[in-house]
mmCIF file of C-alpha atoms in Angstrom:
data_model
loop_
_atom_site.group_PDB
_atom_site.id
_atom_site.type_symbol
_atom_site.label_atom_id
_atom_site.label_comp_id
_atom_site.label_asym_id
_atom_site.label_seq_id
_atom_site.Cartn_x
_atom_site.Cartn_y
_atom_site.Cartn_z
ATOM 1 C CA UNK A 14 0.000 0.000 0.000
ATOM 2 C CA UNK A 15 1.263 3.423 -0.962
ATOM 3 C CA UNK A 16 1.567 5.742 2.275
ATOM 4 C CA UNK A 17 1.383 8.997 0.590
ATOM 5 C CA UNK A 18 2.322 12.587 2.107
ATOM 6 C CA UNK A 19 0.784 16.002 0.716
ATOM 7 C CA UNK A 20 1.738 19.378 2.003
ATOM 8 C CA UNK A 21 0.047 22.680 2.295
ATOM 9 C CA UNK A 22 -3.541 21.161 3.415
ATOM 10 C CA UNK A 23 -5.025 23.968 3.916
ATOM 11 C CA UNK A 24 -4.939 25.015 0.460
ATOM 12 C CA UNK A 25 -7.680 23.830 -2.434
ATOM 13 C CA UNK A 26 -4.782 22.155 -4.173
ATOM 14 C CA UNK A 27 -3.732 19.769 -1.887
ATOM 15 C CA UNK A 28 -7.907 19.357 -0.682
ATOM 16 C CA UNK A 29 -8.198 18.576 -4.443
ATOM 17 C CA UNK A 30 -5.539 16.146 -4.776
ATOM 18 C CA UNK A 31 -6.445 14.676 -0.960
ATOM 19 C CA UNK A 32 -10.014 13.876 -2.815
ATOM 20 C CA UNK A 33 -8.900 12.107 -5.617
ATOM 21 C CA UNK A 34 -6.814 10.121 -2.937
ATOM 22 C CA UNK A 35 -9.263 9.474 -0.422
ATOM 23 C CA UNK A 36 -11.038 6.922 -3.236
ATOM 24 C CA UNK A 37 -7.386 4.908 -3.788
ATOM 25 C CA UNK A 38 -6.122 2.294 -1.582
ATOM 26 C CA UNK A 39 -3.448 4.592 -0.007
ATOM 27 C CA UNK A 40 -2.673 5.874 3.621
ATOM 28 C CA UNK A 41 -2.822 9.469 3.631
ATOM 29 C CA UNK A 42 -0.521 12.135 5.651
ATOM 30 C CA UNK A 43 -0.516 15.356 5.512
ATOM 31 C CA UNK A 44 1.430 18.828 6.938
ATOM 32 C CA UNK A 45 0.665 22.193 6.578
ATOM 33 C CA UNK A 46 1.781 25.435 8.797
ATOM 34 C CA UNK A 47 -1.067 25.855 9.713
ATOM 35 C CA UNK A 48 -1.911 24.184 13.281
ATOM 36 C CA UNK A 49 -5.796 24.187 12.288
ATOM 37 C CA UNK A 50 -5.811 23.081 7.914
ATOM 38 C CA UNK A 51 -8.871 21.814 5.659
ATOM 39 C CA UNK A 52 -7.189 18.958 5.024
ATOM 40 C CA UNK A 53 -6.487 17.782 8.082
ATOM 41 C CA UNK A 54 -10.055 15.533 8.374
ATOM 42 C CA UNK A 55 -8.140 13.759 5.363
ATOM 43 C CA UNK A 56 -5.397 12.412 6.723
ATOM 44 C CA UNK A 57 -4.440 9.595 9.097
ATOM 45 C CA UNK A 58 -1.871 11.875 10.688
ATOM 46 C CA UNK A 59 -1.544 15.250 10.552
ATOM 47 C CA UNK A 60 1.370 17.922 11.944
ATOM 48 C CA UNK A 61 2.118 21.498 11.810
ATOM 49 C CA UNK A 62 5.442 22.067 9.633
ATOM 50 C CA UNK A 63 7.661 24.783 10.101
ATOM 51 C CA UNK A 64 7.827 27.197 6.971
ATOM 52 C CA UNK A 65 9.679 25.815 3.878
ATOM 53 C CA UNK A 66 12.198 28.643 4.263
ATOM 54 C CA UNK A 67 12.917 28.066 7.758
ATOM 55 C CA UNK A 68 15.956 26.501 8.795
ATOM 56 C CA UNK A 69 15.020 22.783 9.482
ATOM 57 C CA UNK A 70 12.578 22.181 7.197
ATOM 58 C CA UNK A 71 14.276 19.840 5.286
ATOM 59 C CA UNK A 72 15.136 17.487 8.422
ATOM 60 C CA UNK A 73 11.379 17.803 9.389
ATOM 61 C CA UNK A 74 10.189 17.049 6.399
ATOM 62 C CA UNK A 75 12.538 13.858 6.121
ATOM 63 C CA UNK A 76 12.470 12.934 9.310
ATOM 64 C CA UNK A 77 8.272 12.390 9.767
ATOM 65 C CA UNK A 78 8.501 10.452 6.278
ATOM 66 C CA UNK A 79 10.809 7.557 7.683
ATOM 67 C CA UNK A 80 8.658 7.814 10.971
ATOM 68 C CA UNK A 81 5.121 7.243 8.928
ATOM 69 C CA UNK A 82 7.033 5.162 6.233
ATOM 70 C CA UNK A 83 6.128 7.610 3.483
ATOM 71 C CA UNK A 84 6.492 6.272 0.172
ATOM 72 C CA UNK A 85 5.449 9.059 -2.081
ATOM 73 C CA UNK A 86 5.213 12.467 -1.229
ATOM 74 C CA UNK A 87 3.739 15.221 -3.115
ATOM 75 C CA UNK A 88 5.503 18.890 -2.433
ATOM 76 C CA UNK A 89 2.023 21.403 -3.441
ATOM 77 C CA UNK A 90 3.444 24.999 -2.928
ATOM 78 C CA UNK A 91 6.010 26.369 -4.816
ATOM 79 C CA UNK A 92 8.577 27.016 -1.926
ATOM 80 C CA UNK A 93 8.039 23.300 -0.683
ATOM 81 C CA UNK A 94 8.768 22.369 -4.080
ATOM 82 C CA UNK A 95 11.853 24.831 -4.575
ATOM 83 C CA UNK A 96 13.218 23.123 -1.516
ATOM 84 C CA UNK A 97 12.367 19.540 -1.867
ATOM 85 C CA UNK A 98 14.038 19.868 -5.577
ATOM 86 C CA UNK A 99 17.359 20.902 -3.975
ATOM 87 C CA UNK A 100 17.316 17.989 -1.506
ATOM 88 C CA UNK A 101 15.708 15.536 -3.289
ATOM 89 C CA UNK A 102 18.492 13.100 -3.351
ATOM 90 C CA UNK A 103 18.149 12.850 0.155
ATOM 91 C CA UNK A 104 14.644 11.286 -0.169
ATOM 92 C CA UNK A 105 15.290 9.239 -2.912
ATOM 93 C CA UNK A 106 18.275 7.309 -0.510
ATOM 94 C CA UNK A 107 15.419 6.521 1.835
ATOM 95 C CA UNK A 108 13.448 5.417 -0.908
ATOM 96 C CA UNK A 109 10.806 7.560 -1.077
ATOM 97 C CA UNK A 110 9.601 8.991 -4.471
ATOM 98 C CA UNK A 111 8.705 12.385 -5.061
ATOM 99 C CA UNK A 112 5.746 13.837 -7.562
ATOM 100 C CA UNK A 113 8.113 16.621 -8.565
ATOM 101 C CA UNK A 114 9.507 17.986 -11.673
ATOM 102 C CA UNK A 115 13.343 17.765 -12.622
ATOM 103 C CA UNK A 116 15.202 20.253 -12.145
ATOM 104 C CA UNK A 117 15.543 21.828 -15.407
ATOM 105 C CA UNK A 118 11.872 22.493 -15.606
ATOM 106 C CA UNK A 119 11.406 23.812 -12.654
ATOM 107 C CA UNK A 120 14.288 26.016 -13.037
ATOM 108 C CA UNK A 121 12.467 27.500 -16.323
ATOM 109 C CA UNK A 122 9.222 27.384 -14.958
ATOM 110 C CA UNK A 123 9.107 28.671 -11.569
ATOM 111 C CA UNK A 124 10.981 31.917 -13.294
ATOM 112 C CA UNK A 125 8.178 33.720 -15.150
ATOM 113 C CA UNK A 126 11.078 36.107 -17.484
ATOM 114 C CA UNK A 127 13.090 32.456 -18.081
ATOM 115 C CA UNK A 128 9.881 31.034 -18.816
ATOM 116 C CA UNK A 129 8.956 34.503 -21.211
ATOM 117 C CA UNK A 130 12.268 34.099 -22.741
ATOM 118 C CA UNK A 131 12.476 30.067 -23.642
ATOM 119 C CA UNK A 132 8.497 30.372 -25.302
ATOM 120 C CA UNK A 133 9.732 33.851 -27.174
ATOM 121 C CA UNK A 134 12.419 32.040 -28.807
ATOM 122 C CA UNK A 135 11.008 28.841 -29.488
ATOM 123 C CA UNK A 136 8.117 30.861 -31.923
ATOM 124 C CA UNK A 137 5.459 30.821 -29.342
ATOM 125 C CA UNK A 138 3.445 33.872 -28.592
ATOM 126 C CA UNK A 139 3.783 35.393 -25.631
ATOM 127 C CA UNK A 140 3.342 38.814 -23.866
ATOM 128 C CA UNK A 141 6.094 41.018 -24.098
ATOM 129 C CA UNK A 142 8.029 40.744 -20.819
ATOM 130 C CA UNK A 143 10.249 42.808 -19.136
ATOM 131 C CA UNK A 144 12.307 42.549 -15.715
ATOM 132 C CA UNK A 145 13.621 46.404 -16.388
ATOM 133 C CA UNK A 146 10.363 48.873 -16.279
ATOM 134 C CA UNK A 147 12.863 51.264 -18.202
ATOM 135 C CA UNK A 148 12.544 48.966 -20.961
ATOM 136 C CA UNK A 149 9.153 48.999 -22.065
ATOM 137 C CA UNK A 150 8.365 51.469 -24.925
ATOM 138 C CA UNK A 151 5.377 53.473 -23.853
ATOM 139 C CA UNK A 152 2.757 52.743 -26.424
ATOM 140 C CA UNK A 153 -0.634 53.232 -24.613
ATOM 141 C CA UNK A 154 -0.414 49.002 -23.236
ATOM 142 C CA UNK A 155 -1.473 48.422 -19.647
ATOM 143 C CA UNK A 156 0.913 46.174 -18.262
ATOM 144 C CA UNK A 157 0.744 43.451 -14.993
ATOM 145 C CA UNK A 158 3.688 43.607 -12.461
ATOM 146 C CA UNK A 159 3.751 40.614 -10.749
ATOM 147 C CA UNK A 160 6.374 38.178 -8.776
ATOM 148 C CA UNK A 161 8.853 36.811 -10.897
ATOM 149 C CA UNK A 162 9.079 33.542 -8.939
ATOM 150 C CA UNK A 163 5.639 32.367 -7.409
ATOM 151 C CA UNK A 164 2.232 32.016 -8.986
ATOM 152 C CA UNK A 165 -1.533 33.031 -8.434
ATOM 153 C CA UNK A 166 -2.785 35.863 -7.967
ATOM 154 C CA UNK A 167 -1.048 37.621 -4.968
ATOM 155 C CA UNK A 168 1.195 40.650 -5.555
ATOM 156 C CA UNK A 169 -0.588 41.758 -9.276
ATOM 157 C CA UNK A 170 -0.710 45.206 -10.036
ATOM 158 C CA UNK A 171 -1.879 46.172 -13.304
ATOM 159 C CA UNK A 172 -0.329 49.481 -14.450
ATOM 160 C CA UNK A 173 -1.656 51.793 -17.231
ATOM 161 C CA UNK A 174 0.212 53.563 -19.379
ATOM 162 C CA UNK A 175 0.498 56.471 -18.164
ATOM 163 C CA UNK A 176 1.359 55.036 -14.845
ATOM 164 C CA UNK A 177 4.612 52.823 -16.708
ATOM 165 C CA UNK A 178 5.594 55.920 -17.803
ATOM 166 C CA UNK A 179 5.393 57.552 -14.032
ATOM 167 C CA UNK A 180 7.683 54.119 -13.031
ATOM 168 C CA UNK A 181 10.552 55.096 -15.424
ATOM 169 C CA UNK A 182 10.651 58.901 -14.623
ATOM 170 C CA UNK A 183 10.570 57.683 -10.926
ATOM 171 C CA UNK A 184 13.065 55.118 -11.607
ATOM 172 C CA UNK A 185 15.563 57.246 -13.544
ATOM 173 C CA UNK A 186 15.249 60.057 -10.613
ATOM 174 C CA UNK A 187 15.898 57.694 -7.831
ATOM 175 C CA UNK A 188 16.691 53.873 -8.342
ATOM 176 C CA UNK A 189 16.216 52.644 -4.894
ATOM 177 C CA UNK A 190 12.743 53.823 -4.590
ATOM 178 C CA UNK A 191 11.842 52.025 -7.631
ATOM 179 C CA UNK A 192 12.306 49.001 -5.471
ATOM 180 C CA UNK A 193 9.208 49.495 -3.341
ATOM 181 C CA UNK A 194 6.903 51.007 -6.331
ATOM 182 C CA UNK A 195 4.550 47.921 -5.803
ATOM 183 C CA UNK A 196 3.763 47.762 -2.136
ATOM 184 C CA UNK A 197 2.415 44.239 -3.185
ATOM 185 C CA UNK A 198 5.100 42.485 -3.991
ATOM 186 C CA UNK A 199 7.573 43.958 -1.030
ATOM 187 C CA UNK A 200 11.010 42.315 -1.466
ATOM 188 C CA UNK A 201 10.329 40.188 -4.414
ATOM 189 C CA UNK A 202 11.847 40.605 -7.885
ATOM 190 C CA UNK A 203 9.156 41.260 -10.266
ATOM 191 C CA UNK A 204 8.253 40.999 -14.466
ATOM 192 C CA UNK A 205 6.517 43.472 -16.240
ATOM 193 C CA UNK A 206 3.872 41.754 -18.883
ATOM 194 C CA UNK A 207 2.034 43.413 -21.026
ATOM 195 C CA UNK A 208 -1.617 42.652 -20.787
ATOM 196 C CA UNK A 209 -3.523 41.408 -22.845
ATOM 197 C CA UNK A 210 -7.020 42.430 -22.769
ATOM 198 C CA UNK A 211 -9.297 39.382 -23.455
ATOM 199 C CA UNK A 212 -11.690 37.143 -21.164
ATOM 200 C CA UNK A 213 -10.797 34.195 -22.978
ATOM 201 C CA UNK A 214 -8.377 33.111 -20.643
ATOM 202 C CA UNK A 215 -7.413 29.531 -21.003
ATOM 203 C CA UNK A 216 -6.037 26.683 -18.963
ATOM 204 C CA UNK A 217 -4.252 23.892 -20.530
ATOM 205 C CA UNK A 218 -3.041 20.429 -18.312
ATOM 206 C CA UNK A 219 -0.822 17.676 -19.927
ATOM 207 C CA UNK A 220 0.670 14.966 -18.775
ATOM 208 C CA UNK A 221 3.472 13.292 -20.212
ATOM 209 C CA UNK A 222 4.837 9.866 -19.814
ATOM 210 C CA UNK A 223 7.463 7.977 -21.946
ATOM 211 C CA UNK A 224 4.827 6.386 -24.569
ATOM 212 C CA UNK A 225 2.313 9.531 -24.479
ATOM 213 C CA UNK A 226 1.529 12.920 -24.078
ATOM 214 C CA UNK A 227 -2.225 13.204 -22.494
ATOM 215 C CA UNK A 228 -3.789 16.982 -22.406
ATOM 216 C CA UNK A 229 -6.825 18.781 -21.244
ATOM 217 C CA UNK A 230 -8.042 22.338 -21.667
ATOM 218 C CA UNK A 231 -10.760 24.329 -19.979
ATOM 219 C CA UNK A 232 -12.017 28.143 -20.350
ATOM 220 C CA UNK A 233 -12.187 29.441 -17.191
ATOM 221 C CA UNK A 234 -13.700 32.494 -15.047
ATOM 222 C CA UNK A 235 -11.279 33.384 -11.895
ATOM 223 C CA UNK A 236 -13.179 34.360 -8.702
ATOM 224 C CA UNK A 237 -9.832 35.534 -6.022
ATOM 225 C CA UNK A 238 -7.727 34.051 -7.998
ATOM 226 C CA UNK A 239 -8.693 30.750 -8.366
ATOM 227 C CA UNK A 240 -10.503 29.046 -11.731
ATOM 228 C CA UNK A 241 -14.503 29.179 -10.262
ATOM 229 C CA UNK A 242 -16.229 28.147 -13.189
ATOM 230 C CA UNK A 243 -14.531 26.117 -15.748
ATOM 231 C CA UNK A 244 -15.694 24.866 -19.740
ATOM 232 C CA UNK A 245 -13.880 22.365 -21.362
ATOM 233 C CA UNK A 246 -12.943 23.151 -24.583
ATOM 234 C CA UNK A 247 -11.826 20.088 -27.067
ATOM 235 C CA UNK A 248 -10.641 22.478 -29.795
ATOM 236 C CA UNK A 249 -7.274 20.922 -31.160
ATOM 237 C CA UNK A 250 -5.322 23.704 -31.355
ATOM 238 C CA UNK A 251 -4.980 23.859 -27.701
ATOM 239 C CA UNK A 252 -3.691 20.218 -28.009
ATOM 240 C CA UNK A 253 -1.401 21.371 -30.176
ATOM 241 C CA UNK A 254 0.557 23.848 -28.584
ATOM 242 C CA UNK A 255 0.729 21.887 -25.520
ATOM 243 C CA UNK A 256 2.168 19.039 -27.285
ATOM 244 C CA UNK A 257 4.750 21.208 -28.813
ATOM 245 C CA UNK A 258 5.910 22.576 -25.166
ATOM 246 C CA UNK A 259 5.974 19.496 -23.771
ATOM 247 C CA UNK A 260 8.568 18.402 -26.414
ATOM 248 C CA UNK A 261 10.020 21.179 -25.964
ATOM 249 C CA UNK A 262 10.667 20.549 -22.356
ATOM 250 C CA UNK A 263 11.307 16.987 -22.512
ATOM 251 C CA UNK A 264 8.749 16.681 -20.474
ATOM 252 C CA UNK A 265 7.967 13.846 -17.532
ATOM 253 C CA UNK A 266 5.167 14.454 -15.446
ATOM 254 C CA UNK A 267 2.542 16.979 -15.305
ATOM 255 C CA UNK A 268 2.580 21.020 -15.758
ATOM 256 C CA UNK A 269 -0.324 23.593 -16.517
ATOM 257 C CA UNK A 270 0.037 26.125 -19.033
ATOM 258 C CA UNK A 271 -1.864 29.425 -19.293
ATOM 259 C CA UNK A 272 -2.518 31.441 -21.395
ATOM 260 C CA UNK A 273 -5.225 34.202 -22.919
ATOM 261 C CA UNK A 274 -6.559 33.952 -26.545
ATOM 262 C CA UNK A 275 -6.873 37.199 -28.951
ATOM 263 C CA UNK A 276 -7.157 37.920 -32.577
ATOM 264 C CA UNK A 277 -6.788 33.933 -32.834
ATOM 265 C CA UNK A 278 -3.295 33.853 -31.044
ATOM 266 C CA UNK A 279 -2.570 31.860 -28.037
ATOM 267 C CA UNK A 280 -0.930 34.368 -25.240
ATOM 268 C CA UNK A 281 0.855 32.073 -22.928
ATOM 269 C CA UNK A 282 2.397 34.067 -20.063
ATOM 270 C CA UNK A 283 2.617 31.442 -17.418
ATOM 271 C CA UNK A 284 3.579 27.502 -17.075
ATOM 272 C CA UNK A 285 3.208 26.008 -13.938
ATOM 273 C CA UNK A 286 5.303 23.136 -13.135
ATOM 274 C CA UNK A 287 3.185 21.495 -10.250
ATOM 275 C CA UNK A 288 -0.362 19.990 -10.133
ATOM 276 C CA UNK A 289 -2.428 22.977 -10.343
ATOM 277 C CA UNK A 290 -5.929 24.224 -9.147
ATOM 278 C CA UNK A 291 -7.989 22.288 -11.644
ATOM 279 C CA UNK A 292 -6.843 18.946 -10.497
ATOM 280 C CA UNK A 293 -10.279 17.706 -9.416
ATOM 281 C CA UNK A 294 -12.239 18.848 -12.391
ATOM 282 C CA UNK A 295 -9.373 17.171 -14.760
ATOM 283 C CA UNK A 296 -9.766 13.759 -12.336
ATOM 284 C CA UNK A 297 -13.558 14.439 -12.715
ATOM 285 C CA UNK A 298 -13.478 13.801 -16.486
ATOM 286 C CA UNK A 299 -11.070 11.235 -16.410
ATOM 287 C CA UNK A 300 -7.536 13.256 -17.123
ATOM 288 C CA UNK A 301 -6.041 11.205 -13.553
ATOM 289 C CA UNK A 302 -2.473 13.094 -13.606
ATOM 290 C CA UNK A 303 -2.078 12.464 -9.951
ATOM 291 C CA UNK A 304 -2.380 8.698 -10.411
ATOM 292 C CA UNK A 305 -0.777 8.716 -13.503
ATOM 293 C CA UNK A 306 2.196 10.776 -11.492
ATOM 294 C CA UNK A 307 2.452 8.207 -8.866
ATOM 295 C CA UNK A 308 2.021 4.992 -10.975
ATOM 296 C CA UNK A 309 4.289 6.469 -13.200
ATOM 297 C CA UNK A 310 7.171 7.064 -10.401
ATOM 298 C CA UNK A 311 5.886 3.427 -9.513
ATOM 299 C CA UNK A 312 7.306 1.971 -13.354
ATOM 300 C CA UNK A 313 3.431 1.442 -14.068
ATOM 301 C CA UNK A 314 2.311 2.605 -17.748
ATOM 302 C CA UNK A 315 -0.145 5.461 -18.379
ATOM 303 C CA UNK A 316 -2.818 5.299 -20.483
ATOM 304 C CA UNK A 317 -3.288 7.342 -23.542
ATOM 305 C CA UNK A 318 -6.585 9.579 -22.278
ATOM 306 C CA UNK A 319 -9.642 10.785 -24.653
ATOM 307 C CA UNK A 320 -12.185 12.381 -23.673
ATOM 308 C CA UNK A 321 -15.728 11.117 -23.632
ATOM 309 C CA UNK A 322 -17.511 14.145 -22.821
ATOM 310 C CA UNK A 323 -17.817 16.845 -25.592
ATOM 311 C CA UNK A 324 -19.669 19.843 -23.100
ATOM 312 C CA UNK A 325 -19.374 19.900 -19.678
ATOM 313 C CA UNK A 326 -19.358 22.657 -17.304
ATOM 314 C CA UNK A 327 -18.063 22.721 -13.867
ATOM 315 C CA UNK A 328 -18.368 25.402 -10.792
ATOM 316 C CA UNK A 329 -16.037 25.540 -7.782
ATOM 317 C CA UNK A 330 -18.419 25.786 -4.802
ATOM 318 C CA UNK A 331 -18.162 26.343 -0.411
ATOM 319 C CA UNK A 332 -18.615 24.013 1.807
ATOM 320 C CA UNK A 333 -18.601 23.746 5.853
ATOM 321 C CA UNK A 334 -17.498 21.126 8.000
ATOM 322 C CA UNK A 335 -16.244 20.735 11.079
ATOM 323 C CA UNK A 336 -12.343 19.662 11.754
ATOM 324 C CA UNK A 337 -12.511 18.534 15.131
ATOM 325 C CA UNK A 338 -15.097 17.310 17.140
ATOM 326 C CA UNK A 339 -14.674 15.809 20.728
ATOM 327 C CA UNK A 340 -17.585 15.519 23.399
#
């Protein structure tokens, strides 16, 4: 039996992939920093974890896995995974496999200019990008400033025109107070992309394993940053491109690719190389990356996936529940 560890319970990524688990034959664990998390009713055994930047994370993190016997764990967040990446070795001597990307990816991917940069010059369409404000030519575009390395919503300013052109005087007159222009993103590096103004926005999944490359897109409507209401959408030129970055990437595993659609060109200005928000609906239809991650890791073959369903709709909704209860 697999005895499985997920991180960051508390957030709808980890709930979603806890779902999908909760209906395998598995033994579930989970952490979070949280000392109260969503997830925790999941779980056999739950435990608050420090911080993945804090100093003894990584011993932790090891540590409770040989305690439980952990045989695959699943890094959610993108600091857990930053940090799990550069010690992976020492789970892999215990035996334990990881649902992670390689380290090539993820150094690409978790970098939204690197990411910018590799798409530009590989003939894919993406929104100019810019780590220097100074940079952008002033041509009446509203661009987003956002964290270079870390994904969702938190930190995005969108900036007008005339406001990019407020930045560079501002910059030119005093460089070190251009560093806390965005009081959102406080100490991070940041890109400047310019946005495109369409509510087609798109999410694309694949999946790749060594015989195929399996991929799913939705249409979605964002609600705080997360995909509320998604629409499939079987059109193959969504396929397509995802195909062509996965091959590009050499891909192994799963990533999620987004990306806005105008004038009949596909803006990508983000890749995620983790499971992503969608996970459930994907499961829902069929499109199983997190089994097909862990039976992959586990030398089993994946199946080549088409979909059955040509509409379906599907809404994010609340629920309540209770965590604890003791009489």
């Amino acid at each position: 039996m697999r005895k499985i560890l997920v991180t960051a319970v508390s957030g709808d990524i980890a709930n979603g992939i806890l779902k999908i688990l909760q209906e395998q034959d598995a033994e579930l664990y989970g952490c979070d920093v949280n000392s109260i998390a969503a997830g925790m009713d999941r779980v056999k055994k739950f435990w608050q974890s420090r911080y993945a930047v804090e100093e003894g994370y990584t011993e932790e993190l090891l540590g409770k896995c040989l305690e439980y016997g952990i045989t695959h764990l699943i890094p959610v967040n993108e600091r857990e995974i930053e940090v799990v990446s550069d010690n992976r070795k020492l789970f892999e001597e215990h035996g334990i496999k990881i649902v992670i990307q390689d380290e090539r990816i993820l150094d690409i991917c978790l970098d939204k200019y690197k990411t910018a940069q590799l798409l530009t010059d590989n003939g894919f369409d993406v929104p100019d990008t810019y780590v220097n404000p100074c940079l952008i030519e002033v041509d009446g575009s509203s661009y987003i400033c956002k964290p270079r390395k870390s994904n969702g919503s938190k930190g995005i300013q969108i900036y007008s025109a005339g406001e990019i052109a407020d930045i560079k005087k501002r910059y030119y007159a005093d460089e070190t107070a251009f560093n806390n222009i965005n009081d959102n993103i406080q100490g991070e590096d940041c890109v400047y992309q310019r946005y495109i103004d369409s509510d087609e926005e798109y999410t694309i999944g694949v999946f790749r394993d060594i015989a195929v490359i399996n991929t799913i897109a939705f249409r979605r409507e964002l609600k705080n940053g997360y995909s509320n209401i998604v629409k499939l959408s079987n059109a193959g030129e969504y396929a397509e491109l995802a195909i062509r970055i996965a091959k590009l990437l050499n891909l192994k595993g799963y990533i999620n690719i987004q990306l806005r659609k105008k004038d009949d060109r596909l803006y990508i200005f983000e890749i995620n190389p983790r499971i992503s928000g969608t996970v459930r609906f994907r499961h829902m239809l069929g499109f199983t990356d997190v089994l097909w991650w862990l039976d992959m890791l586990d030398n089993i073959a994946v199946p080549e996936f088409r979909c059955e369903y040509n509409e379906a709709v599907g809404i994010r909704e609340l629920n309540e529940k209770y965590v604890i209860l003791k009489t």
